[in-house]
Short mmCIF file of C-alpha atoms and ligand atoms in Angstrom, two decimals:
data_model
loop_
_atom_site.label_atom_id
_atom_site.label_comp_id
_atom_site.label_asym_id
_atom_site.label_seq_id
_atom_site.Cartn_x
_atom_site.Cartn_y
_atom_site.Cartn_z
CA MET V 1 88.22 50.77 134.98
CA PRO V 2 91.74 51.20 136.41
CA THR V 3 93.04 48.61 138.79
CA VAL V 4 95.68 48.73 141.49
CA GLU V 5 97.80 45.83 142.57
CA TYR V 6 98.97 45.64 146.15
CA LYS V 7 100.65 42.71 147.91
CA GLY V 8 99.40 40.31 145.30
CA LYS V 9 95.81 41.56 145.38
CA VAL V 10 94.10 43.38 142.51
CA PHE V 11 91.51 46.09 143.23
CA GLU V 12 89.21 47.77 140.78
CA VAL V 13 89.07 51.47 141.64
CA ASP V 14 87.65 54.66 140.19
CA GLU V 15 89.76 57.70 139.23
CA ASP V 16 89.74 58.94 142.81
CA GLY V 17 90.86 55.58 144.14
CA PHE V 18 87.57 54.42 145.69
CA LEU V 19 86.79 50.68 145.51
CA GLN V 20 84.42 49.98 142.63
CA ALA V 21 82.98 46.86 144.25
CA GLY V 22 82.69 48.52 147.63
CA LEU V 23 82.64 46.40 150.74
CA ASP V 24 82.57 43.21 148.63
CA ALA V 25 86.19 43.82 147.65
CA TRP V 26 87.32 45.27 150.95
CA CYS V 27 90.11 43.44 152.86
CA GLN V 28 93.12 44.02 155.08
CA GLU V 29 95.38 44.66 152.06
CA TRP V 30 93.11 47.48 150.92
CA VAL V 31 93.46 49.19 154.27
CA GLU V 32 97.25 48.90 154.04
CA TYR V 33 97.21 50.26 150.53
CA VAL V 34 95.10 53.29 151.37
CA LYS V 35 97.17 53.90 154.46
CA GLU V 36 100.23 54.39 152.24
CA GLN V 37 98.31 56.60 149.83
CA GLU V 38 97.01 58.80 152.62
CA GLY V 39 100.37 59.18 154.29
CA ILE V 40 99.19 57.59 157.53
CA GLN V 41 102.20 56.43 159.55
CA GLU V 42 100.63 53.74 161.64
CA LEU V 43 97.13 52.32 161.97
CA THR V 44 96.08 52.66 165.58
CA GLU V 45 93.07 51.31 167.39
CA GLU V 46 91.52 54.72 166.93
CA HIS V 47 91.77 54.39 163.12
CA TRP V 48 90.09 51.01 163.38
CA LYS V 49 87.35 52.37 165.57
CA VAL V 50 86.43 54.87 162.86
CA ILE V 51 86.62 52.24 160.09
CA ASN V 52 84.51 49.75 162.01
CA ILE V 53 81.87 52.28 162.91
CA LEU V 54 81.68 53.50 159.29
CA GLN V 55 81.24 49.97 158.02
CA ASP V 56 78.66 48.97 160.66
CA TYR V 57 76.65 52.10 159.99
CA TYR V 58 76.81 51.56 156.27
CA LYS V 59 75.74 47.93 156.48
CA LYS V 60 72.85 48.84 158.70
CA ASN V 61 71.64 52.01 156.96
CA GLY V 62 72.95 51.92 153.39
CA VAL V 63 74.49 55.36 153.78
CA ALA V 64 77.61 56.81 155.32
CA PRO V 65 76.90 58.55 158.64
CA MET V 66 76.72 62.33 158.76
CA VAL V 67 79.85 63.85 160.26
CA ARG V 68 78.03 64.74 163.46
CA ILE V 69 76.85 61.17 163.87
CA LEU V 70 80.33 59.83 163.20
CA SER V 71 81.69 62.14 165.88
CA LYS V 72 79.01 61.05 168.30
CA LEU V 73 79.45 57.35 167.67
CA THR V 74 83.23 57.40 167.84
CA GLY V 75 83.50 60.07 170.51
CA PHE V 76 86.10 61.84 168.33
CA PRO V 77 85.65 65.50 167.51
CA LEU V 78 86.09 66.36 163.84
CA LYS V 79 89.55 67.72 164.57
CA LYS V 80 90.64 64.36 165.90
CA ILE V 81 89.21 62.59 162.82
CA TYR V 82 91.34 64.84 160.65
CA GLU V 83 94.36 64.03 162.75
CA LEU V 84 93.72 60.33 162.13
CA PHE V 85 92.77 60.75 158.46
CA PRO V 86 94.47 63.82 156.99
CA SER V 87 92.14 63.88 153.95
CA GLY V 88 89.12 63.91 156.24
CA PRO V 89 86.25 61.58 156.99
CA GLY V 90 85.04 61.37 153.35
CA LYS V 91 88.12 61.11 151.20
CA GLY V 92 90.19 59.38 153.87
CA ALA V 93 88.16 57.26 156.23
CA CYS V 94 85.34 56.27 153.86
CA LYS V 95 87.80 55.27 151.17
CA MET V 96 89.76 53.15 153.60
CA ALA V 97 86.55 51.57 154.91
CA GLY V 98 85.45 50.60 151.37
CA LEU V 99 82.38 52.86 151.32
CA PRO V 100 81.13 54.47 148.06
CA LYS V 101 82.66 57.76 147.04
CA PRO V 102 80.87 60.75 148.60
CA THR V 103 78.55 62.47 146.09
CA GLY V 104 76.72 65.78 145.77
CA CYS V 105 78.17 69.29 145.49
CA VAL V 106 81.37 68.48 147.36
CA MET F 1 69.67 110.14 165.61
CA ALA F 2 69.97 106.73 164.11
CA ASP F 3 72.21 108.16 161.42
CA GLU F 4 74.55 109.60 164.02
CA LYS F 5 74.82 106.25 165.70
CA VAL F 6 75.67 104.58 162.40
CA ILE F 7 78.29 107.19 161.66
CA GLU F 8 79.74 106.71 165.16
CA LYS F 9 79.94 102.98 164.56
CA LEU F 10 81.55 103.42 161.17
CA LYS F 11 84.17 105.81 162.57
CA GLU F 12 84.99 103.21 165.19
CA LEU F 13 85.42 100.60 162.49
CA TRP F 14 87.67 102.82 160.38
CA THR F 15 89.95 103.42 163.34
CA LYS F 16 90.16 99.69 163.74
CA TYR F 17 90.93 99.28 160.05
CA GLU F 18 93.73 101.78 160.34
CA GLU F 19 95.24 99.86 163.24
CA ILE F 20 95.08 96.60 161.29
CA ASP F 21 96.46 98.26 158.15
CA GLY F 22 99.42 99.58 160.13
CA LYS F 23 100.19 96.07 161.23
CA PHE F 24 99.88 94.75 157.71
CA ASP F 25 102.05 97.48 156.21
CA GLU F 26 104.82 96.57 158.65
CA GLU F 27 104.63 92.88 158.29
CA MET F 28 102.99 92.38 154.93
CA ASP F 29 103.13 88.75 154.04
CA PRO F 30 106.40 88.33 152.11
CA VAL F 31 104.50 86.07 149.71
CA PHE F 32 103.07 89.23 148.16
CA LYS F 33 106.43 90.97 147.86
CA GLU F 34 108.46 88.15 146.38
CA PRO F 35 108.01 86.90 142.84
CA TYR F 36 106.20 83.56 142.67
CA TYR F 37 108.54 80.63 142.90
CA PRO F 38 107.08 77.72 140.87
CA GLY F 39 109.15 75.07 142.57
CA VAL F 40 107.80 75.79 146.03
CA ALA F 41 105.29 72.92 146.04
CA GLU F 42 107.91 70.30 145.13
CA LYS F 43 110.29 71.75 147.67
CA LEU F 44 107.89 71.76 150.58
CA PHE F 45 105.56 68.88 149.83
CA ASN F 46 106.64 65.41 150.74
CA PRO F 47 104.03 62.82 149.75
CA ASP F 48 105.33 60.44 152.39
CA LYS F 49 104.76 63.01 155.08
CA PRO F 50 101.83 65.08 153.86
CA MET F 51 101.37 66.86 157.18
CA GLU F 52 104.94 68.17 157.28
CA ASN F 53 105.36 71.87 156.39
CA ARG F 54 101.61 72.05 155.96
CA ILE F 55 100.06 75.52 156.18
CA THR F 56 96.35 75.68 156.73
CA ASP F 57 93.43 77.87 157.85
CA ILE F 58 95.09 81.09 156.81
CA GLY F 59 92.03 82.40 154.95
CA PRO F 60 92.13 84.85 152.07
CA PRO F 61 94.70 87.69 152.10
CA TYR F 62 93.51 90.82 153.85
CA PHE F 63 91.73 92.82 151.16
CA ARG F 64 93.01 96.21 152.24
CA GLN F 65 96.53 95.24 151.27
CA PHE F 66 95.42 95.49 147.64
CA LEU F 67 93.46 98.73 147.68
CA PRO F 68 94.86 101.56 145.54
CA PRO F 69 96.29 104.08 148.00
CA ILE F 70 93.73 106.70 147.00
CA ILE F 71 90.88 104.30 147.75
CA LYS F 72 92.41 103.34 151.03
CA LYS F 73 92.79 106.97 151.94
CA ASN F 74 89.16 107.73 151.13
CA TYR F 75 87.67 104.55 152.46
CA GLY F 76 84.20 105.32 153.82
CA LYS F 77 84.46 108.99 152.79
CA TRP F 78 82.92 108.97 149.32
CA VAL F 79 80.24 111.54 148.75
CA SER F 80 79.05 111.07 145.18
CA HIS F 81 79.50 109.25 141.93
CA GLU F 82 78.60 109.91 138.35
CA ILE F 83 78.56 107.73 135.23
CA ILE F 84 80.41 109.96 132.81
CA GLN F 85 79.94 107.60 129.88
CA PRO F 86 78.97 103.94 129.51
CA GLY F 87 81.54 101.90 131.38
CA VAL F 88 83.22 104.88 133.02
CA LEU F 89 82.45 106.07 136.55
CA LYS F 90 83.76 109.02 138.51
CA TYR F 91 83.79 109.00 142.33
CA GLU F 92 84.32 112.04 144.50
CA SER F 93 85.38 111.99 148.11
CA GLU F 94 84.83 114.46 150.93
CA THR F 95 88.59 115.01 150.89
CA GLY F 96 88.28 116.36 147.38
CA ASP F 97 89.96 113.32 145.83
CA VAL F 98 88.57 112.00 142.57
CA ILE F 99 88.90 108.62 141.01
CA TYR F 100 87.79 107.29 137.64
CA VAL F 101 86.82 103.67 137.07
CA VAL F 102 86.73 101.91 133.72
CA ARG F 103 84.64 98.74 133.64
CA CYS F 104 85.41 96.07 131.02
CA GLY F 105 83.61 92.89 130.06
CA THR F 106 85.40 89.57 130.47
CA PRO F 107 84.48 86.04 129.45
CA ARG F 108 84.93 84.94 133.11
CA LEU F 109 86.82 81.82 132.03
CA GLU F 110 90.29 83.22 131.48
CA THR F 111 93.80 82.09 130.70
CA THR F 112 96.76 83.11 132.79
CA ASP F 113 98.03 84.95 129.70
CA TYR F 114 94.87 87.07 129.69
CA ILE F 115 95.29 87.78 133.39
CA ARG F 116 98.92 88.77 132.79
CA GLU F 117 97.73 91.18 130.13
CA ILE F 118 95.29 92.69 132.64
CA CYS F 119 98.19 93.03 135.07
CA ASP F 120 100.28 94.77 132.43
CA ILE F 121 97.51 97.29 131.86
CA ALA F 122 97.10 97.77 135.59
CA ASP F 123 100.87 98.33 135.92
CA LYS F 124 100.85 100.83 133.11
CA TYR F 125 97.92 103.03 134.19
CA CYS F 126 96.81 102.03 137.71
CA ASP F 127 100.03 101.52 139.74
CA GLY F 128 99.42 97.80 139.62
CA TYR F 129 95.91 97.78 141.12
CA VAL F 130 92.85 96.17 139.54
CA ARG F 131 89.65 94.54 140.71
CA TRP F 132 86.91 92.21 139.47
CA THR F 133 83.23 92.93 140.04
CA THR F 134 80.52 90.61 141.30
CA ARG F 135 79.45 90.09 137.68
CA ASN F 136 83.00 89.19 136.68
CA ASN F 137 83.76 92.44 134.89
CA ILE F 138 87.16 94.07 135.47
CA GLU F 139 87.56 97.55 136.88
CA PHE F 140 90.63 99.69 136.33
CA HIS F 141 91.03 102.75 138.59
CA VAL F 142 92.89 105.90 137.50
CA ASP F 143 93.30 109.22 139.28
CA SER F 144 93.44 111.70 136.41
CA GLU F 145 91.57 112.50 133.20
CA GLU F 146 94.72 112.17 131.08
CA LYS F 147 95.34 108.66 132.36
CA LEU F 148 91.64 107.89 131.83
CA LYS F 149 91.80 108.93 128.19
CA ALA F 150 94.97 106.96 127.51
CA LEU F 151 93.57 103.90 129.28
CA ILE F 152 90.30 103.93 127.30
CA GLU F 153 92.17 104.35 124.03
CA ASP F 154 94.45 101.47 124.90
CA LEU F 155 91.61 99.15 125.96
CA LYS F 156 89.61 99.84 122.81
CA ASN F 157 92.50 98.71 120.62
CA ARG F 158 93.09 95.35 122.28
CA LYS F 159 91.52 92.50 120.31
CA HIS F 160 91.87 88.76 120.03
CA PRO F 161 93.36 87.52 116.75
CA ASN F 162 89.86 86.62 115.47
CA GLY F 163 88.50 90.09 116.11
CA SER F 164 86.67 89.98 119.48
CA TYR F 165 87.34 92.82 121.87
CA LYS F 166 89.50 91.75 124.76
CA PHE F 167 88.31 94.51 127.05
CA PRO F 168 85.01 95.96 125.82
CA ILE F 169 84.08 98.99 127.95
CA GLY F 170 80.57 99.10 129.45
CA GLY F 171 78.30 97.33 131.91
CA THR F 172 77.26 100.44 133.85
CA GLY F 173 73.84 102.06 134.30
CA ALA F 174 70.80 100.87 132.36
CA SER F 175 72.76 98.32 130.36
CA VAL F 176 73.01 94.60 129.93
CA SER F 177 76.12 93.91 132.00
CA ASN F 178 77.97 90.65 132.07
CA ILE F 179 76.04 87.36 132.27
CA VAL F 180 76.53 85.50 135.53
CA HIS F 181 77.10 81.91 134.45
CA THR F 182 78.36 78.49 135.34
CA GLN F 183 80.53 75.58 134.19
CA GLY F 184 78.56 73.91 131.44
CA TRP F 185 80.27 71.28 129.34
CA ILE F 186 83.63 72.76 130.30
CA HIS F 187 83.79 71.17 133.70
CA CYS F 188 80.56 69.99 135.38
CA HIS F 189 79.02 66.50 135.16
CA THR F 190 75.34 67.46 135.60
CA PRO F 191 74.72 70.15 132.92
CA ALA F 192 71.86 70.01 130.42
CA ILE F 193 73.36 72.84 128.33
CA ASP F 194 76.66 74.59 127.93
CA ALA F 195 77.42 77.86 129.75
CA SER F 196 80.33 79.66 128.06
CA GLY F 197 79.04 78.94 124.53
CA VAL F 198 75.55 80.19 125.16
CA VAL F 199 76.84 83.25 126.99
CA LYS F 200 79.16 84.22 124.16
CA SER F 201 76.31 83.81 121.65
CA ILE F 202 73.97 86.01 123.68
CA MET F 203 76.49 88.72 124.48
CA ASP F 204 77.49 88.95 120.80
CA GLU F 205 73.86 89.62 119.95
CA LEU F 206 73.31 92.04 122.83
CA PHE F 207 76.70 93.72 122.57
CA GLU F 208 75.22 97.16 121.79
CA TYR F 209 73.38 97.04 125.14
CA PHE F 210 76.60 96.37 127.06
CA GLY F 211 78.21 99.63 125.98
CA SER F 212 75.10 101.85 126.14
CA HIS F 213 72.41 103.04 128.50
CA LYS F 214 69.32 102.71 126.38
CA LEU F 215 67.22 100.36 128.52
CA PRO F 216 64.57 101.46 131.04
CA ALA F 217 66.65 99.98 133.85
CA LYS F 218 69.61 97.69 134.26
CA THR F 219 68.80 94.24 132.93
CA ARG F 220 70.48 91.32 134.62
CA LEU F 221 71.05 88.19 132.57
CA ALA F 222 72.15 84.92 134.10
CA LEU F 223 72.65 81.35 133.02
CA ALA F 224 72.82 78.05 134.85
CA CYS F 225 73.37 74.79 133.00
CA CYS F 226 71.14 72.69 135.30
CA LEU F 227 68.41 73.18 137.90
CA ASN F 228 70.98 73.42 140.68
CA MET F 229 70.99 77.01 139.48
CA CYS F 230 74.48 77.84 140.64
CA GLY F 231 74.56 81.60 140.40
CA ALA F 232 71.65 83.95 139.91
CA VAL F 233 69.10 82.57 137.41
CA HIS F 234 66.33 82.41 139.99
CA CYS F 235 66.62 86.12 140.66
CA SER F 236 67.54 87.72 137.32
CA ASP F 237 65.60 89.83 134.83
CA ILE F 238 66.10 87.35 132.04
CA ALA F 239 67.72 84.00 132.65
CA ILE F 240 68.49 80.73 131.02
CA VAL F 241 68.49 77.39 132.73
CA GLY F 242 69.36 73.98 131.34
CA ILE F 243 66.65 71.32 131.69
CA HIS F 244 66.21 67.63 130.90
CA ARG F 245 63.07 66.06 129.48
CA LYS F 246 63.67 62.36 130.13
CA PRO F 247 63.89 60.34 133.35
CA PRO F 248 67.29 59.00 134.47
CA MET F 249 68.64 55.62 133.44
CA VAL F 250 69.40 53.19 136.24
CA GLU F 251 72.62 51.18 136.00
CA ASP F 252 71.48 48.14 137.97
CA ASP F 253 74.83 46.37 137.72
CA ARG F 254 76.78 48.95 139.71
CA ILE F 255 74.38 51.18 141.60
CA GLN F 256 74.67 49.14 144.77
CA HIS F 257 78.41 49.69 144.95
CA VAL F 258 78.78 53.30 143.87
CA CYS F 259 75.67 54.85 145.42
CA GLU F 260 74.23 55.21 148.86
CA ILE F 261 70.77 54.17 147.74
CA PRO F 262 68.77 55.90 150.51
CA LEU F 263 70.43 59.16 149.50
CA ALA F 264 69.24 58.76 145.92
CA ILE F 265 65.70 58.04 147.14
CA ALA F 266 65.72 61.03 149.48
CA ALA F 267 67.11 63.26 146.72
CA CYS F 268 63.88 63.12 144.74
CA PRO F 269 61.60 66.10 145.27
CA LEU F 270 58.63 64.09 143.99
CA GLY F 271 59.14 60.74 145.69
CA ALA F 272 59.49 59.07 142.29
CA ILE F 273 62.29 56.69 143.35
CA LYS F 274 61.79 53.49 145.29
CA PRO F 275 64.20 50.73 146.25
CA ALA F 276 64.17 47.45 144.30
CA THR F 277 66.08 44.21 143.93
CA VAL F 278 67.02 42.65 140.63
CA GLU F 279 68.79 39.44 139.65
CA ILE F 280 71.88 39.79 137.43
CA ASP F 281 73.78 36.62 136.47
CA GLY F 282 72.05 34.76 139.23
CA GLN F 283 73.08 37.33 141.82
CA LYS F 284 70.62 39.48 143.73
CA LYS F 285 71.47 43.15 143.47
CA LYS F 286 70.02 46.13 145.25
CA THR F 287 68.89 48.95 142.98
CA VAL F 288 66.08 51.47 142.50
CA ARG F 289 63.16 51.99 140.16
CA VAL F 290 62.01 55.39 138.88
CA ASN F 291 58.34 56.06 138.36
CA ALA F 292 58.59 57.87 135.05
CA GLU F 293 55.09 59.33 135.47
CA ARG F 294 56.21 61.14 138.62
CA CYS F 295 59.69 62.19 137.45
CA MET F 296 60.17 65.77 136.36
CA PHE F 297 63.77 65.20 135.21
CA CYS F 298 65.44 67.47 137.75
CA GLY F 299 68.55 65.28 137.79
CA ASN F 300 68.93 65.57 141.57
CA CYS F 301 69.20 61.79 141.87
CA TYR F 302 72.16 61.77 139.49
CA THR F 303 73.89 64.41 141.60
CA MET F 304 73.70 61.98 144.52
CA CYS F 305 74.15 58.75 142.57
CA PRO F 306 76.51 58.32 139.61
CA ALA F 307 74.61 55.22 138.44
CA MET F 308 71.54 57.28 137.49
CA PRO F 309 72.70 59.33 134.46
CA ILE F 310 70.11 61.64 132.89
CA ALA F 311 71.80 63.78 130.19
CA ASP F 312 70.42 63.30 126.69
CA GLY F 313 71.42 65.06 123.46
CA GLU F 314 67.95 65.52 122.11
CA GLY F 315 66.03 65.70 125.36
CA ASP F 316 68.12 68.40 126.96
CA GLY F 317 67.73 72.10 126.30
CA ILE F 318 67.04 75.58 127.54
CA ALA F 319 64.22 77.07 129.59
CA ILE F 320 63.88 80.84 129.81
CA VAL F 321 62.76 82.53 133.03
CA VAL F 322 62.11 86.24 133.48
CA GLY F 323 61.17 88.87 136.02
CA GLY F 324 63.50 88.24 138.96
CA LYS F 325 65.51 90.81 140.88
CA VAL F 326 67.47 91.07 144.11
CA THR F 327 67.41 94.75 144.88
CA ASN F 328 64.83 96.34 147.12
CA ARG F 329 64.52 99.40 144.97
CA ILE F 330 60.85 100.46 144.73
CA SER F 331 59.57 96.86 144.77
CA PRO F 332 60.78 93.93 146.88
CA PRO F 333 63.07 91.23 145.44
CA LYS F 334 61.38 88.77 143.10
CA PHE F 335 61.95 85.29 141.79
CA SER F 336 62.08 84.81 138.03
CA ARG F 337 59.37 82.67 136.36
CA VAL F 338 59.26 80.23 133.48
CA VAL F 339 57.99 81.77 130.27
CA ILE F 340 59.58 79.55 127.63
CA PRO F 341 59.69 75.94 128.84
CA PHE F 342 61.96 74.49 126.21
CA ILE F 343 64.34 75.48 123.42
CA PRO F 344 66.61 72.80 121.99
CA ASN F 345 70.35 72.87 122.39
CA GLU F 346 71.79 74.31 119.16
CA PRO F 347 75.56 74.56 119.53
CA PRO F 348 77.68 76.47 118.80
CA ARG F 349 75.48 79.60 118.50
CA TRP F 350 72.11 78.63 120.03
CA PRO F 351 70.24 80.84 117.52
CA THR F 352 66.69 80.14 118.75
CA ALA F 353 67.47 80.88 122.38
CA VAL F 354 69.45 83.98 121.46
CA LYS F 355 66.62 85.23 119.22
CA TRP F 356 64.05 84.92 122.02
CA ILE F 357 66.22 86.60 124.61
CA LYS F 358 66.89 89.52 122.36
CA HIS F 359 63.20 89.69 121.54
CA ILE F 360 62.13 89.75 125.19
CA LEU F 361 64.72 92.42 125.91
CA GLU F 362 63.54 94.57 123.01
CA VAL F 363 59.85 94.31 123.88
CA TYR F 364 60.68 95.21 127.46
CA SER F 365 62.81 98.09 126.33
CA GLN F 366 60.00 99.39 124.14
CA HIS F 367 57.19 99.16 126.69
CA ALA F 368 58.61 99.58 130.19
CA ASN F 369 58.76 102.89 132.04
CA LYS F 370 61.99 104.41 133.25
CA TYR F 371 63.38 102.58 136.31
CA GLU F 372 61.12 99.57 135.77
CA ARG F 373 62.95 96.30 135.91
CA VAL F 374 61.57 93.46 133.78
CA GLY F 375 59.65 92.01 136.73
CA ASP F 376 58.21 95.39 137.68
CA TRP F 377 57.05 95.99 134.13
CA ILE F 378 55.36 92.57 133.88
CA GLU F 379 53.61 93.02 137.22
CA ARG F 380 52.25 96.36 136.07
CA ILE F 381 50.93 95.17 132.74
CA GLY F 382 49.99 91.64 133.87
CA TRP F 383 51.48 88.33 132.77
CA GLU F 384 48.82 87.80 130.10
CA LYS F 385 49.88 91.04 128.50
CA PHE F 386 53.50 90.03 128.72
CA PHE F 387 52.78 86.89 126.73
CA GLU F 388 50.72 88.83 124.22
CA LEU F 389 53.31 91.60 123.67
CA THR F 390 56.21 89.18 123.36
CA ASP F 391 54.26 86.65 121.23
CA ILE F 392 55.48 83.85 123.44
CA PRO F 393 53.02 80.99 123.22
CA PHE F 394 51.65 80.32 126.68
CA THR F 395 51.76 76.62 127.56
CA GLU F 396 50.62 74.59 130.50
CA LYS F 397 54.28 74.16 131.39
CA SER F 398 54.23 77.67 132.85
CA ILE F 399 51.47 76.71 135.27
CA ASP F 400 52.92 75.77 138.60
CA ASP F 401 52.03 72.28 139.89
CA TYR F 402 54.52 71.88 142.76
CA ARG F 403 53.26 71.87 146.34
CA LEU F 404 52.58 75.59 146.92
CA ALA F 405 51.34 75.98 143.33
CA TYR F 406 47.92 77.18 144.49
CA THR F 407 49.33 80.58 145.51
CA THR F 408 50.34 81.25 141.92
CA TYR F 409 46.88 80.78 140.40
CA ARG F 410 44.57 83.72 139.82
CA THR F 411 42.05 84.03 142.58
CA SER F 412 40.45 87.12 141.16
CA THR F 413 38.29 88.24 138.29
CA HIS F 414 40.84 90.86 137.34
CA PHE F 415 42.38 90.05 133.99
CA LYS F 416 42.75 91.54 130.58
CA PHE F 417 41.40 89.97 127.43
CA THR F 418 44.30 89.03 125.18
CA LYS F 419 44.63 87.21 121.93
CA HIS F 420 45.23 84.02 123.97
CA ILE F 421 41.58 83.97 124.95
CA GLU F 422 39.38 82.58 122.25
CA ILE F 423 35.69 83.15 122.64
CA LYS F 424 33.69 80.63 120.62
S1 SF4 J 501 74.24 74.85 137.27
FE1 SF4 J 501 74.31 72.62 137.42
S2 SF4 J 501 75.49 71.91 135.69
FE2 SF4 J 501 75.88 74.09 135.91
S3 SF4 J 501 77.72 74.26 137.17
FE3 SF4 J 501 75.98 74.32 138.57
S4 SF4 J 501 75.65 72.16 139.16
FE4 SF4 J 501 76.95 72.15 137.35
S1 SF4 J 502 65.29 63.22 137.96
FE1 SF4 J 502 64.48 64.30 139.74
S2 SF4 J 502 62.27 63.88 139.69
FE2 SF4 J 502 63.27 62.37 138.38
S3 SF4 J 502 63.67 60.61 139.68
FE3 SF4 J 502 65.54 61.84 139.71
S4 SF4 J 502 65.28 63.16 141.50
FE4 SF4 J 502 63.24 62.34 141.03
#
């Protein structure tokens, strides 16, 4: 399994850069690291709102929310979510939040 | 009356097309006029600012930019067509214009070198125009008989170094045209069989049917390497689908981190998966358990959850389904049905599967009436007769047992005695 080192921390990731140990390995440094990877200039409160909601939903339900539910819970339309996370809610926001990589016919 | 309305509507559309074309001719996207510049990505893409210079939501290029002028001119005005020989069509327009089309088989997976060769041919005979069909054949259009002759001669002589035709001509009329197929072991992670390898093996064996019209009706072959059935296997005359025969493994140590467990549970069409907890190195881990008695090895759980792999060298293989069609001609569209539940994977030539497919095709060809598709023929003679004529052993695996299964049983005393029925 490849690892990445960032600010003294070591993360085990898969080939797409998702955390192998999921939320167990998630920390502030991980967010900073993904932020750089995703070309996000600055993490705003709005970014954090999405991350927190994703994590809460995941802890409670064991799955990532459907896009419509994410929009409803955050109050952000999909367009806004893409503005915050250019790679989108799956590849961008879920990765940053430490959720498992999206599966299925994507 | 209705016809007149339709024609009115079409005329309106064509006027609109002409307006749009005019606009496109004036301001055709320069991308299509300039040679491709390979450095463009590096020049425009800055990984630190991925949203800078970003172009998005532009859709595909407008198709009419790439129509041969004669086709554009006669768009919506064709009056008749004729297959003048296998693989060669002739279209006539109400304006008196005529166009010939030569259809060639392709392997679908292609190199850029091969595509460049196609472009060279198109430049030489077709003013640079060429198209692909919905079965991944190529069609070259020419506007005169001389060009047609030269083009056919040229295509016939192009071969790969090992002897295969690069551009075999055929795929029209009552033939076996190209096989619609999928990724197989070339690119997908859920296949039970390969796609390209099996397709090459079958088409080699059925090659004579590609370049001829000797079947009762066109016969559509398709292949999908797993039950996702990407493509057309569920609605083809004869089709191949990759299947598993063993339940998935569960990787308890990592499933909790790489899978959304409720998704895996909900992915199962038979409710065979339930959540579980195990202890590994003193740590409690969330996982799932599969009830092997309920599992029918569809592999859907693996699609959703990478910690439930299912592929198995010996377990995996081919199922053959027949009798599907999508057209409404004479009879309504039909689904294809399982007649051979399992044939092992035999790379690189899959001889057993190829033998059965050829055999089914030949028996159909011998017994069906003109215009009868495989499914039409079977419905006329009855499934028991199909199994008798083809010598395919009928097994319980062909008997539906999924939810609406009842509708597929025989609720009638109408049947024919066949050799399958033993009277003791
Ligand atoms: S049929 Fe299955 S294995 Fe084949 S390409 Fe589609 S999803 Fe992949
Ligand atoms: S392979 Fe299919 S039937 Fe078996 S457990 Fe997975 S989803 Fe259920």
